[in-house]
Amino acid sequence: MSGMVLGDDEWVDGWAWEANLKRESKEIALSLPPLSPPAQDMLGLLSSIGAMGMATESQFHVLAVDDSLIDRKLIEKLLKISSFQVTTVDSGTKALEFLGLHEHDQSKPSTLTISPNNHQEVEVNLIITDYCMPGMTGYDLLKKIKESSSLRNIPVVIMSSENVPSRISRCLEEGAEEFFLKPVRLADVNRLRPHMMKTKLKDPIQEKHEKHEDKDDETEKPEHVFLSIFLLEELHLPKRQLVILPNHIHVLESERTKLSFGSFGVDFGVTTSYVSGP
Amino acid sequence: MDRNHLKRQVDFMKRSFLDQGYLDEQFIQLEELQDDDNPNFVEEIVTLFFNDSARLLQNIEQALVSGPIDFPSLDNYMHQFKGSSSSIGAKRVKNECTRFKEYCTAGNAEGCLRTFVQVKQEHAILKTKLETYFQLAKQAGPSGTSGGQIR
């Protein structure tokens, strides 16, 4: 029973119950089924999730785009020092390739699709790009990302050596989170984490919520969104303790634990079951 | 030579570069990024700059001497060069680049040529100064520069 996907009817043992989460002003209480001490310790990290604590610190992956070799080296250093994983590319085109985006039709941005192989493997939590680049500018790249249904939630930050107010407002209007003047400093890079944390926790929940809304399922209460495997991975729960069904994550363990989350602005629930086996 | 004395010399040298405008605050920022994992970061990035900029300067030189001047193309090269200079804190070089760009925008070929001589000069001067600086810093040993360790 380790991490396989079961059909909805393939229950093996014991009990199942549903924990509903209510969003109360600042707190969401989540009741999970029993967890082993190590898992409990890990889940204890959830209590700091409002402050977006250490569980996520070294996990963010930033894609840096700049045609200047020196600037790439500099931004890479700044990002690594801030404990981010970094990938650097020298053009917008390469950035899109890395993100798994292929343009099928230049004139219709809405037909941009994700190559199936790349999507899950490459996870990028933030894109930081130079504005002035030959070919595809940082602004063009920003637009393409925001037009892509799969990538639009990735925060984008623009860097530029020139302080042009109209340029700055154009980028912010198009959806850039921040605009940094070069040379970029550590203080600037320190502003990136909050943007990544917001999205890392919001996205999978929203995705599940959207998928859920499409499904015509009367047994599910529509207002429930389920914890994604993604979030649980953040909690470092060993995968073998999870059994994944299309809409549920089953956490297998022994005592009840009550935890609180910060507010994410959505309601979500967890279905759990006790399953015997290794 | 006494290590402390060397360290003081290194600091003094750096301070004078700052005072005379060869370098600006960005260089200090770079030194602050240096750590045990990457103890030669500043020297590496500066070396990268001088290698990369030699290429750019050649391109600009070519563009200036061969036939009618393509100002947009020149401006593009200079933009790149100015950007890198700024990233390592090469203040005087950067300022000369700004002047060059102004002539470029104005389509002033003579101004460009004159300023380009200045650009190359400042570039060469800085290169020599920094080579000396890093050599001295190495001799001064660990924490030779205020930012971290040079081994």
Coordinates of C-alpha atoms in Angstrom, one line a residue:
Chain A
M1 CA 0.0 0.0 0.0
S2 CA 2.7 2.5 -0.6
G3 CA 1.7 5.5 -2.6
M4 CA -0.3 3.7 -5.2
V5 CA -3.4 5.2 -6.7
L6 CA -6.5 3.4 -5.7
G7 CA -9.9 3.6 -7.3
D8 CA -12.6 5.2 -5.3
D9 CA -14.0 1.8 -4.3
E10 CA -10.8 0.2 -3.3
W11 CA -10.9 0.5 0.5
V12 CA -9.0 -2.0 2.5
D13 CA -9.8 -1.7 6.1
G14 CA -11.1 0.1 9.1
W15 CA -12.4 3.5 9.3
A16 CA -12.6 6.5 7.2
W17 CA -13.7 9.9 8.3
E18 CA -13.7 13.3 7.0
A19 CA -12.2 16.3 8.6
N20 CA -13.8 19.5 7.7
L21 CA -12.0 22.7 8.0
K22 CA -13.7 25.9 8.8
R23 CA -12.1 29.1 8.0
E24 CA -12.2 31.2 11.1
S25 CA -10.9 34.7 11.0
K26 CA -7.2 33.9 11.3
E27 CA -7.1 30.2 11.9
I28 CA -8.0 27.0 10.2
A29 CA -8.1 23.9 12.4
L30 CA -7.3 20.7 10.8
S31 CA -7.9 17.4 12.4
L32 CA -5.9 14.6 10.9
P33 CA -5.9 11.0 11.7
P34 CA -3.3 9.6 14.0
L35 CA 0.3 10.2 13.1
S36 CA 3.5 8.6 14.1
P37 CA 5.8 10.7 16.3
P38 CA 8.1 11.7 13.4
A39 CA 5.2 12.6 11.3
Q40 CA 3.7 14.5 14.1
D41 CA 6.9 16.5 14.5
M42 CA 6.9 17.3 10.9
L43 CA 3.3 18.4 11.1
G44 CA 4.1 20.5 14.0
L45 CA 5.8 22.7 11.4
L46 CA 2.3 23.5 10.2
S47 CA 1.8 25.7 13.2
S48 CA 4.3 28.1 11.8
I49 CA 2.8 28.0 8.3
G50 CA 1.1 31.3 8.9
A51 CA 4.6 32.7 9.2
M52 CA 5.6 30.4 6.3
G53 CA 8.3 28.8 8.3
M54 CA 11.3 26.6 7.8
A55 CA 9.5 23.7 6.1
T56 CA 9.6 25.6 2.9
E57 CA 12.8 27.6 3.3
S58 CA 15.2 25.8 1.1
Q59 CA 12.7 24.5 -1.4
F60 CA 12.0 27.4 -3.6
H61 CA 13.2 27.3 -7.1
V62 CA 13.9 30.5 -9.0
L63 CA 14.4 30.8 -12.7
A64 CA 16.6 33.7 -13.5
V65 CA 16.6 35.1 -17.1
D66 CA 19.3 37.5 -18.2
D67 CA 21.4 37.8 -21.4
S68 CA 24.3 39.3 -19.5
L69 CA 26.8 36.7 -18.2
I70 CA 28.0 38.9 -15.3
D71 CA 24.4 39.7 -14.2
R72 CA 23.5 36.0 -14.4
K73 CA 26.5 35.2 -12.1
L74 CA 25.5 37.9 -9.8
I75 CA 21.8 37.0 -9.5
E76 CA 22.7 33.4 -9.1
K77 CA 24.9 34.2 -6.2
L78 CA 22.3 36.5 -4.6
L79 CA 19.7 33.8 -4.9
K80 CA 21.9 31.0 -3.6
I81 CA 22.9 33.0 -0.6
S82 CA 19.3 33.4 0.1
S83 CA 18.9 29.6 0.0
F84 CA 17.0 29.3 -3.2
Q85 CA 17.5 26.7 -5.8
V86 CA 18.6 28.5 -9.0
T87 CA 18.4 27.9 -12.7
T88 CA 19.7 30.6 -15.0
V89 CA 19.0 31.0 -18.7
D90 CA 20.2 33.6 -21.1
S91 CA 17.0 34.3 -23.0
G92 CA 13.2 34.4 -22.8
T93 CA 12.9 31.6 -25.3
K94 CA 15.1 29.3 -23.2
A95 CA 13.1 30.3 -20.2
L96 CA 9.9 29.2 -21.9
E97 CA 11.5 26.0 -23.0
F98 CA 12.6 25.3 -19.4
L99 CA 9.0 26.0 -18.2
G100 CA 7.8 23.4 -20.7
L101 CA 5.9 25.9 -22.8
H102 CA 5.8 25.4 -26.5
E103 CA 4.3 27.9 -28.9
H104 CA 2.1 26.2 -31.4
D105 CA 0.8 29.3 -32.9
Q106 CA 2.6 32.7 -32.6
S107 CA -0.5 34.7 -33.3
K108 CA -2.7 33.0 -30.7
P109 CA -1.2 33.1 -27.3
S110 CA -4.0 31.1 -25.8
T111 CA -2.8 28.0 -27.7
L112 CA 0.4 27.8 -25.7
T113 CA 0.5 24.4 -24.1
I114 CA 2.5 22.5 -21.6
S115 CA 4.6 19.6 -22.8
P116 CA 3.4 16.7 -20.8
N117 CA 6.9 15.5 -19.8
N118 CA 8.1 18.8 -18.5
H119 CA 5.2 20.0 -16.5
Q120 CA 5.5 17.9 -13.3
E121 CA 9.3 17.7 -13.2
V122 CA 10.3 21.3 -13.4
E123 CA 8.8 23.3 -10.7
V124 CA 9.5 26.9 -10.7
N125 CA 8.3 29.1 -7.9
L126 CA 9.4 32.5 -9.2
I127 CA 10.8 33.9 -12.4
I128 CA 13.1 36.9 -12.3
T129 CA 14.0 38.4 -15.6
D130 CA 15.9 41.2 -17.1
Y131 CA 13.8 43.7 -19.1
C132 CA 16.2 44.5 -21.9
M133 CA 17.1 41.4 -23.8
P134 CA 17.5 40.8 -27.5
G135 CA 14.6 39.0 -29.2
M136 CA 12.1 38.4 -26.4
T137 CA 12.2 41.1 -23.9
G138 CA 11.4 40.5 -20.2
Y139 CA 8.1 42.2 -20.8
D140 CA 7.3 39.8 -23.7
L141 CA 8.2 36.9 -21.4
L142 CA 6.0 38.3 -18.7
K143 CA 3.1 38.5 -21.0
K144 CA 3.5 35.0 -22.3
I145 CA 3.7 33.7 -18.8
K146 CA 0.6 35.5 -17.7
E147 CA -1.3 34.4 -20.8
S148 CA -0.5 30.7 -20.0
S149 CA -3.1 29.0 -17.9
S150 CA -0.6 26.7 -16.4
L151 CA 2.1 29.3 -15.7
R152 CA 0.2 32.5 -14.9
N153 CA 0.4 31.9 -11.1
I154 CA 4.1 31.9 -11.1
P155 CA 5.2 35.3 -9.7
V156 CA 7.4 37.2 -12.1
V157 CA 9.9 39.9 -11.1
I158 CA 11.4 42.3 -13.6
M159 CA 14.9 43.8 -13.4
S160 CA 16.2 46.7 -15.3
S161 CA 19.2 49.0 -15.4
E162 CA 17.0 51.9 -16.4
N163 CA 14.6 53.7 -14.2
V164 CA 11.8 54.4 -16.7
P165 CA 8.5 55.0 -14.8
S166 CA 6.3 54.1 -17.8
R167 CA 8.2 50.9 -18.2
I168 CA 7.8 50.0 -14.6
S169 CA 4.0 50.7 -14.5
R170 CA 3.6 48.7 -17.7
C171 CA 5.2 45.7 -16.2
L172 CA 3.3 46.0 -12.9
E173 CA 0.1 46.3 -14.8
E174 CA 0.9 43.2 -16.8
G175 CA 1.2 41.3 -13.6
A176 CA 4.8 41.6 -12.4
E177 CA 5.1 41.4 -8.7
E178 CA 8.1 43.7 -8.3
F179 CA 10.4 45.7 -10.4
F180 CA 14.1 45.8 -9.3
L181 CA 16.6 48.4 -10.5
K182 CA 20.0 47.0 -11.3
P183 CA 22.4 46.3 -9.8
V184 CA 20.2 44.0 -7.8
R185 CA 21.0 43.7 -4.1
L186 CA 20.5 41.3 -1.4
A187 CA 17.8 43.5 0.1
D188 CA 15.8 43.1 -3.2
V189 CA 16.2 39.4 -3.2
N190 CA 14.9 39.3 0.3
R191 CA 11.6 40.6 -1.0
L192 CA 11.1 37.5 -3.1
R193 CA 10.2 34.9 -0.6
P194 CA 6.7 36.2 0.4
H195 CA 5.7 36.1 -3.2
M196 CA 6.7 32.5 -3.5
M197 CA 5.1 31.4 -0.3
K198 CA 1.8 32.9 -1.3
T199 CA 1.7 30.9 -4.4
K200 CA 3.2 27.7 -3.2
L201 CA 0.4 27.2 -0.8
K202 CA -2.4 28.7 -2.8
D203 CA -2.0 27.0 -6.2
P204 CA -2.4 23.3 -5.5
I205 CA -5.4 24.1 -3.4
Q206 CA -7.0 26.2 -6.1
E207 CA -6.2 23.6 -8.7
K208 CA -7.9 20.9 -6.7
H209 CA -10.8 23.3 -6.1
E210 CA -11.2 23.9 -9.8
K211 CA -10.9 20.3 -10.7
H212 CA -13.4 19.5 -8.0
E213 CA -15.9 22.0 -9.3
D214 CA -15.8 20.4 -12.7
K215 CA -16.6 17.0 -11.3
D216 CA -20.2 16.2 -11.1
D217 CA -20.1 14.4 -7.8
E218 CA -23.0 14.4 -5.4
T219 CA -21.2 12.8 -2.5
E220 CA -18.7 15.6 -2.3
K221 CA -19.7 18.8 -0.6
P222 CA -18.8 21.5 -3.1
E223 CA -17.1 23.8 -0.7
H224 CA -14.5 21.3 0.2
V225 CA -11.1 21.5 -1.3
F226 CA -8.6 18.8 -0.5
L227 CA -5.1 19.0 0.6
S228 CA -2.8 18.3 -2.3
I229 CA 0.0 15.9 -2.2
F230 CA 2.1 18.9 -2.8
L231 CA 1.3 20.5 0.5
L232 CA 1.8 17.3 2.3
E233 CA 5.2 16.9 0.6
E234 CA 6.0 20.2 2.1
L235 CA 5.4 18.7 5.4
H236 CA 7.9 16.0 4.7
L237 CA 5.5 13.2 5.2
P238 CA 7.0 10.1 3.8
K239 CA 5.2 9.2 0.7
R240 CA 4.6 5.6 1.8
Q241 CA 2.3 6.9 4.4
L242 CA 0.0 8.4 1.8
V243 CA -2.4 6.7 -0.4
I244 CA -3.6 9.0 -3.2
L245 CA -7.0 8.9 -4.7
P246 CA -8.2 11.3 -7.3
N247 CA -9.6 13.7 -4.8
H248 CA -8.2 12.6 -1.5
I249 CA -5.0 12.1 0.3
H250 CA -5.1 9.4 2.8
V251 CA -2.8 9.7 5.7
L252 CA -2.1 6.5 7.4
E253 CA -1.2 6.5 11.1
S254 CA -2.2 6.1 14.7
E255 CA -3.2 9.1 16.9
R256 CA -5.2 12.1 16.3
T257 CA -3.5 15.4 15.9
K258 CA -4.9 18.8 15.8
L259 CA -3.1 21.5 14.0
S260 CA -3.7 25.0 12.9
F261 CA -2.9 26.6 9.7
G262 CA -2.7 30.2 8.8
S263 CA -5.6 31.5 6.7
F264 CA -5.5 30.7 3.1
G265 CA -8.8 32.1 2.2
V266 CA -10.3 28.8 1.2
D267 CA -12.0 26.0 3.0
F268 CA -10.5 22.6 2.6
G269 CA -11.0 19.2 4.0
V270 CA -9.0 16.0 4.2
T271 CA -10.4 12.6 3.9
T272 CA -8.5 10.0 5.7
S273 CA -8.6 6.3 6.1
Y274 CA -6.8 3.6 8.0
V275 CA -5.4 1.0 5.7
S276 CA -3.6 -2.0 6.8
G277 CA -0.4 -3.3 5.1
P278 CA 3.2 -2.3 4.9
Chain B
M1 CA 55.1 40.9 5.9
D2 CA 53.0 41.5 8.9
R3 CA 49.5 40.3 8.1
N4 CA 47.7 43.0 9.8
H5 CA 49.7 45.5 8.0
L6 CA 48.8 43.9 4.7
K7 CA 45.2 43.9 5.7
R8 CA 45.3 47.5 6.4
Q9 CA 46.9 48.2 3.1
V10 CA 44.2 46.3 1.3
D11 CA 41.5 48.3 3.1
F12 CA 43.3 51.5 2.5
M13 CA 43.6 50.6 -1.2
K14 CA 39.9 49.9 -1.4
R15 CA 39.0 53.0 0.4
S16 CA 41.0 55.1 -2.0
F17 CA 39.3 53.4 -5.0
L18 CA 36.0 54.4 -3.5
D19 CA 37.1 58.0 -2.7
Q20 CA 38.6 58.5 -6.1
G21 CA 35.4 57.1 -7.8
Y22 CA 37.0 54.1 -9.5
L23 CA 34.6 51.9 -7.6
D24 CA 31.2 52.5 -5.9
E25 CA 29.1 50.8 -3.3
Q26 CA 28.2 47.9 -5.6
F27 CA 31.7 46.6 -5.2
I28 CA 31.3 46.5 -1.4
Q29 CA 28.0 44.7 -1.9
L30 CA 29.8 42.1 -3.9
E31 CA 32.4 41.6 -1.2
E32 CA 29.6 41.1 1.3
L33 CA 28.3 38.2 -0.8
Q34 CA 31.6 36.4 -0.5
D35 CA 31.6 33.5 1.9
D36 CA 33.4 30.3 2.7
D37 CA 31.5 28.5 0.0
N38 CA 32.8 30.9 -2.6
P39 CA 35.8 32.7 -1.1
N40 CA 36.9 34.2 -4.4
F41 CA 33.6 35.3 -5.7
V42 CA 34.5 38.9 -6.2
E43 CA 37.7 38.1 -8.0
E44 CA 35.9 35.6 -10.2
I45 CA 33.1 38.0 -11.2
V46 CA 35.6 40.8 -11.8
T47 CA 37.7 38.5 -14.0
L48 CA 34.6 37.5 -15.9
F49 CA 33.8 41.1 -16.4
F50 CA 37.2 42.0 -17.9
N51 CA 37.1 39.0 -20.2
D52 CA 33.6 39.7 -21.3
S53 CA 34.1 43.4 -21.7
A54 CA 37.3 42.9 -23.8
R55 CA 35.0 41.2 -26.3
L56 CA 32.5 44.0 -26.2
L57 CA 35.1 46.7 -26.5
Q58 CA 36.4 45.0 -29.6
N59 CA 33.0 44.9 -31.1
I60 CA 32.5 48.6 -30.4
E61 CA 35.9 49.4 -31.9
Q62 CA 35.0 47.5 -35.0
A63 CA 31.7 49.2 -35.3
L64 CA 33.4 52.6 -35.0
V65 CA 36.1 52.2 -37.5
S66 CA 34.4 50.2 -40.2
G67 CA 32.3 52.2 -42.6
P68 CA 29.2 54.3 -41.7
I69 CA 28.4 54.1 -38.0
D70 CA 25.4 52.1 -36.9
F71 CA 24.4 54.1 -33.9
P72 CA 21.6 51.8 -32.6
S73 CA 24.0 48.9 -32.8
L74 CA 26.7 50.8 -31.0
D75 CA 24.2 51.9 -28.4
N76 CA 23.2 48.3 -27.8
Y77 CA 26.8 47.2 -27.3
M78 CA 27.4 50.0 -24.9
H79 CA 24.3 49.3 -23.0
Q80 CA 25.5 45.8 -22.3
F81 CA 29.0 47.1 -21.4
K82 CA 27.5 49.8 -19.1
G83 CA 25.3 47.2 -17.4
S84 CA 28.2 44.9 -16.6
S85 CA 30.3 47.8 -15.4
S86 CA 27.5 48.8 -13.1
S87 CA 27.1 45.3 -11.8
I88 CA 30.7 45.2 -10.5
G89 CA 30.7 48.7 -9.2
A90 CA 33.1 50.1 -11.9
K91 CA 31.9 53.7 -11.4
R92 CA 34.2 55.7 -13.7
V93 CA 33.9 53.2 -16.5
K94 CA 30.1 53.3 -16.1
N95 CA 30.1 57.1 -16.3
E96 CA 32.2 57.1 -19.4
C97 CA 29.7 54.7 -20.9
T98 CA 26.9 57.1 -20.1
R99 CA 28.6 59.9 -21.9
F100 CA 29.2 57.6 -24.9
K101 CA 25.6 56.7 -25.0
E102 CA 24.6 60.4 -25.0
Y103 CA 26.8 61.0 -28.1
C104 CA 25.4 57.9 -29.6
T105 CA 21.8 59.0 -29.2
A106 CA 22.7 62.3 -30.7
G107 CA 24.3 60.6 -33.6
N108 CA 27.6 62.4 -32.9
A109 CA 30.3 60.2 -34.4
E110 CA 33.2 62.4 -33.3
G111 CA 31.9 62.5 -29.7
C112 CA 31.6 58.8 -29.7
L113 CA 35.1 58.3 -30.9
R114 CA 36.5 60.7 -28.3
T115 CA 34.6 59.2 -25.5
F116 CA 35.4 55.7 -26.5
V117 CA 39.1 56.5 -25.9
Q118 CA 38.1 57.5 -22.4
V119 CA 36.1 54.3 -21.9
K120 CA 39.1 52.1 -22.9
Q121 CA 41.4 54.1 -20.7
E122 CA 39.2 53.9 -17.6
H123 CA 38.7 50.2 -18.3
A124 CA 42.5 49.6 -18.5
I125 CA 43.2 51.6 -15.4
L126 CA 40.6 49.8 -13.4
K127 CA 41.9 46.4 -14.6
T128 CA 45.4 47.2 -13.4
K129 CA 44.2 48.6 -10.0
L130 CA 42.0 45.6 -9.3
E131 CA 44.7 43.1 -10.3
T132 CA 47.0 44.7 -7.8
Y133 CA 44.2 44.8 -5.2
F134 CA 43.4 41.0 -5.5
Q135 CA 47.1 40.1 -5.4
L136 CA 47.6 42.1 -2.2
A137 CA 44.4 40.6 -0.8
K138 CA 45.7 37.1 -1.4
Q139 CA 48.9 37.9 0.4
A140 CA 47.0 39.3 3.3
G141 CA 45.5 35.9 3.7
P142 CA 42.1 34.9 5.2
S143 CA 39.8 37.9 5.7
G144 CA 42.2 39.9 3.5
T145 CA 39.2 41.9 2.4
S146 CA 36.5 43.0 4.7
G147 CA 33.9 40.9 3.0
G148 CA 35.2 37.4 3.6
Q149 CA 38.1 35.2 2.9
I150 CA 40.5 35.2 0.1
R151 CA 42.7 32.1 0.2

